[in-house]
Amino acid sequence: QVQLVESGGGLVQPGGSLRLSCAASGVMFSINAMGWYRQAPGRQRELVATITSSSTTNYADSVKGRFTISRDNAKNTVLLQMSSLKPEDTAVFYCNAKIWSVDGVRDYWGQGTQVTVSS
């Protein structure tokens, strides 16, 4: 069974940095796009950044220049390096991946990791 497991969230002061990691496990034929989304209290889940299997990236305007997404295809992982964090970045961050497995091609989600930016 395919699973996505995130790590790296926590509490950080404004202006600080955090790195999120997400690892896919299970029987997989291929992983297509991977990405990070976030959901703040009272708000809808929104895209943060995505990366294709050929490493083409896309970012939300609100994080451009501050966040960097990358992936290690050999390890089936996707990373999100976050810097210059702001209080408005506070949210639960979710990893997403479009994976081809025995269940066909579908989207998978991680369990979420809390990021809190506060002094």
PDB file of C-alpha atoms in Angstrom:
ATOM      1  CA  GLN A   1       0.000   0.000   0.000  1.00  0.00           C
ATOM      2  CA  VAL A   2       1.369   3.392  -0.986  1.00  0.00           C
ATOM      3  CA  GLN A   3       1.942   5.900   1.791  1.00  0.00           C
ATOM      4  CA  LEU A   4       3.353   9.396   2.087  1.00  0.00           C
ATOM      5  CA  VAL A   5       5.021  10.274   5.372  1.00  0.00           C
ATOM      6  CA  GLU A   6       5.988  13.850   6.201  1.00  0.00           C
ATOM      7  CA  SER A   7       8.433  15.196   8.729  1.00  0.00           C
ATOM      8  CA  GLY A   8      10.108  18.446   9.670  1.00  0.00           C
ATOM      9  CA  GLY A   9       7.361  20.722  10.900  1.00  0.00           C
ATOM     10  CA  GLY A  10       7.543  22.693  14.120  1.00  0.00           C
ATOM     11  CA  LEU A  11       7.649  26.094  15.749  1.00  0.00           C
ATOM     12  CA  VAL A  12       9.939  28.762  14.312  1.00  0.00           C
ATOM     13  CA  GLN A  13      10.345  32.490  14.825  1.00  0.00           C
ATOM     14  CA  PRO A  14       9.532  34.966  12.046  1.00  0.00           C
ATOM     15  CA  GLY A  15      12.419  35.162   9.629  1.00  0.00           C
ATOM     16  CA  GLY A  16      13.513  31.640  10.456  1.00  0.00           C
ATOM     17  CA  SER A  17      13.819  28.530   8.323  1.00  0.00           C
ATOM     18  CA  LEU A  18      12.414  25.013   8.273  1.00  0.00           C
ATOM     19  CA  ARG A  19      12.777  22.067   5.968  1.00  0.00           C
ATOM     20  CA  LEU A  20       9.927  19.667   5.316  1.00  0.00           C
ATOM     21  CA  SER A  21      10.489  16.187   3.980  1.00  0.00           C
ATOM     22  CA  CYS A  22       8.057  13.667   2.492  1.00  0.00           C
ATOM     23  CA  ALA A  23       8.862  10.083   1.614  1.00  0.00           C
ATOM     24  CA  ALA A  24       6.724   7.789  -0.511  1.00  0.00           C
ATOM     25  CA  SER A  25       6.754   4.087   0.255  1.00  0.00           C
ATOM     26  CA  GLY A  26       5.048   0.977  -1.054  1.00  0.00           C
ATOM     27  CA  VAL A  27       4.876  -0.766  -4.384  1.00  0.00           C
ATOM     28  CA  MET A  28       5.034   1.941  -7.031  1.00  0.00           C
ATOM     29  CA  PHE A  29       5.630   1.852 -10.764  1.00  0.00           C
ATOM     30  CA  SER A  30       6.354   5.568 -11.036  1.00  0.00           C
ATOM     31  CA  ILE A  31       5.853   8.902  -9.279  1.00  0.00           C
ATOM     32  CA  ASN A  32       4.758  11.787 -11.431  1.00  0.00           C
ATOM     33  CA  ALA A  33       4.270  15.255  -9.958  1.00  0.00           C
ATOM     34  CA  MET A  34       4.906  15.832  -6.263  1.00  0.00           C
ATOM     35  CA  GLY A  35       4.014  18.867  -4.255  1.00  0.00           C
ATOM     36  CA  TRP A  36       3.194  20.642  -1.053  1.00  0.00           C
ATOM     37  CA  TYR A  37      -0.096  22.206  -0.043  1.00  0.00           C
ATOM     38  CA  ARG A  38      -1.104  23.972   3.141  1.00  0.00           C
ATOM     39  CA  GLN A  39      -4.235  24.722   5.075  1.00  0.00           C
ATOM     40  CA  ALA A  40      -4.500  27.474   7.643  1.00  0.00           C
ATOM     41  CA  PRO A  41      -7.324  27.549  10.214  1.00  0.00           C
ATOM     42  CA  GLY A  42     -10.567  28.642   8.614  1.00  0.00           C
ATOM     43  CA  ARG A  43      -9.127  28.602   5.118  1.00  0.00           C
ATOM     44  CA  GLN A  44      -9.165  26.233   2.184  1.00  0.00           C
ATOM     45  CA  ARG A  45      -6.205  24.062   1.324  1.00  0.00           C
ATOM     46  CA  GLU A  46      -3.937  25.873  -1.116  1.00  0.00           C
ATOM     47  CA  LEU A  47      -1.036  24.982  -3.351  1.00  0.00           C
ATOM     48  CA  VAL A  48       2.406  25.923  -2.105  1.00  0.00           C
ATOM     49  CA  ALA A  49       4.733  24.352  -4.675  1.00  0.00           C
ATOM     50  CA  THR A  50       4.887  21.472  -7.126  1.00  0.00           C
ATOM     51  CA  ILE A  51       7.645  19.673  -8.969  1.00  0.00           C
ATOM     52  CA  THR A  52       7.360  17.341 -11.944  1.00  0.00           C
ATOM     53  CA  SER A  53       9.303  14.137 -12.502  1.00  0.00           C
ATOM     54  CA  SER A  54      11.697  16.166 -14.674  1.00  0.00           C
ATOM     55  CA  SER A  55      12.084  18.763 -11.878  1.00  0.00           C
ATOM     56  CA  THR A  56      10.049  21.565 -13.391  1.00  0.00           C
ATOM     57  CA  THR A  57       8.811  23.646 -10.473  1.00  0.00           C
ATOM     58  CA  ASN A  58       5.844  25.870  -9.784  1.00  0.00           C
ATOM     59  CA  TYR A  59       5.268  28.116  -6.773  1.00  0.00           C
ATOM     60  CA  ALA A  60       2.453  30.088  -5.253  1.00  0.00           C
ATOM     61  CA  ASP A  61       3.148  33.807  -5.573  1.00  0.00           C
ATOM     62  CA  SER A  62       3.132  34.158  -1.793  1.00  0.00           C
ATOM     63  CA  VAL A  63       6.175  31.886  -1.384  1.00  0.00           C
ATOM     64  CA  LYS A  64       8.240  32.692  -4.468  1.00  0.00           C
ATOM     65  CA  GLY A  65      11.786  33.590  -3.537  1.00  0.00           C
ATOM     66  CA  ARG A  66      11.396  32.180  -0.018  1.00  0.00           C
ATOM     67  CA  PHE A  67      10.562  28.492  -0.513  1.00  0.00           C
ATOM     68  CA  THR A  68      12.384  25.916  -2.624  1.00  0.00           C
ATOM     69  CA  ILE A  69      10.961  22.544  -3.625  1.00  0.00           C
ATOM     70  CA  SER A  70      13.188  19.675  -4.696  1.00  0.00           C
ATOM     71  CA  ARG A  71      12.971  15.921  -5.087  1.00  0.00           C
ATOM     72  CA  ASP A  72      15.198  12.883  -4.925  1.00  0.00           C
ATOM     73  CA  ASN A  73      13.796  10.341  -7.352  1.00  0.00           C
ATOM     74  CA  ALA A  74      16.108   7.600  -6.118  1.00  0.00           C
ATOM     75  CA  LYS A  75      14.701   7.978  -2.601  1.00  0.00           C
ATOM     76  CA  ASN A  76      11.114   8.805  -3.628  1.00  0.00           C
ATOM     77  CA  THR A  77      11.240  11.954  -1.539  1.00  0.00           C
ATOM     78  CA  VAL A  78      10.239  15.573  -1.957  1.00  0.00           C
ATOM     79  CA  LEU A  79      11.632  18.405   0.148  1.00  0.00           C
ATOM     80  CA  LEU A  80      10.430  21.904   0.879  1.00  0.00           C
ATOM     81  CA  GLN A  81      13.054  24.323   2.132  1.00  0.00           C
ATOM     82  CA  MET A  82      11.341  27.307   3.706  1.00  0.00           C
ATOM     83  CA  SER A  83      13.141  30.493   4.647  1.00  0.00           C
ATOM     84  CA  SER A  84      12.183  34.027   5.675  1.00  0.00           C
ATOM     85  CA  LEU A  85       9.116  32.528   7.284  1.00  0.00           C
ATOM     86  CA  LYS A  86       6.228  34.813   8.179  1.00  0.00           C
ATOM     87  CA  PRO A  87       3.380  34.380  10.686  1.00  0.00           C
ATOM     88  CA  GLU A  88       0.997  34.029   7.741  1.00  0.00           C
ATOM     89  CA  ASP A  89       2.856  30.875   6.704  1.00  0.00           C
ATOM     90  CA  THR A  90       1.412  29.153   9.774  1.00  0.00           C
ATOM     91  CA  ALA A  91      -0.581  26.156   8.568  1.00  0.00           C
ATOM     92  CA  VAL A  92      -0.726  22.397   8.318  1.00  0.00           C
ATOM     93  CA  PHE A  93       1.430  21.407   5.369  1.00  0.00           C
ATOM     94  CA  TYR A  94       0.459  18.369   3.300  1.00  0.00           C
ATOM     95  CA  CYS A  95       2.570  16.397   0.867  1.00  0.00           C
ATOM     96  CA  ASN A  96       0.924  15.265  -2.356  1.00  0.00           C
ATOM     97  CA  ALA A  97       2.050  12.911  -5.090  1.00  0.00           C
ATOM     98  CA  LYS A  98       0.508  11.486  -8.230  1.00  0.00           C
ATOM     99  CA  ILE A  99       1.608   7.857  -8.213  1.00  0.00           C
ATOM    100  CA  TRP A 100       1.144   4.923 -10.553  1.00  0.00           C
ATOM    101  CA  SER A 101       0.730   1.787  -8.510  1.00  0.00           C
ATOM    102  CA  VAL A 102      -1.258  -1.450  -8.627  1.00  0.00           C
ATOM    103  CA  ASP A 103      -4.290   0.738  -7.861  1.00  0.00           C
ATOM    104  CA  GLY A 104      -3.770   2.737 -11.033  1.00  0.00           C
ATOM    105  CA  VAL A 105      -2.791   6.412 -11.194  1.00  0.00           C
ATOM    106  CA  ARG A 106      -4.109   8.467  -8.327  1.00  0.00           C
ATOM    107  CA  ASP A 107      -3.314  11.249  -5.913  1.00  0.00           C
ATOM    108  CA  TYR A 108      -1.919  10.388  -2.514  1.00  0.00           C
ATOM    109  CA  TRP A 109      -1.727  12.675   0.519  1.00  0.00           C
ATOM    110  CA  GLY A 110       0.398  12.696   3.623  1.00  0.00           C
ATOM    111  CA  GLN A 111      -1.037  13.054   7.092  1.00  0.00           C
ATOM    112  CA  GLY A 112       0.059  16.679   7.411  1.00  0.00           C
ATOM    113  CA  THR A 113       2.687  18.419   9.507  1.00  0.00           C
ATOM    114  CA  GLN A 114       2.120  21.581  11.529  1.00  0.00           C
ATOM    115  CA  VAL A 115       4.238  24.644  10.827  1.00  0.00           C
ATOM    116  CA  THR A 116       3.849  27.507  13.285  1.00  0.00           C
ATOM    117  CA  VAL A 117       5.634  30.824  12.788  1.00  0.00           C
ATOM    118  CA  SER A 118       5.474  32.894  15.925  1.00  0.00           C
ATOM    119  CA  SER A 119       7.650  34.906  18.251  1.00  0.00           C
TER     120      SER A 119
END
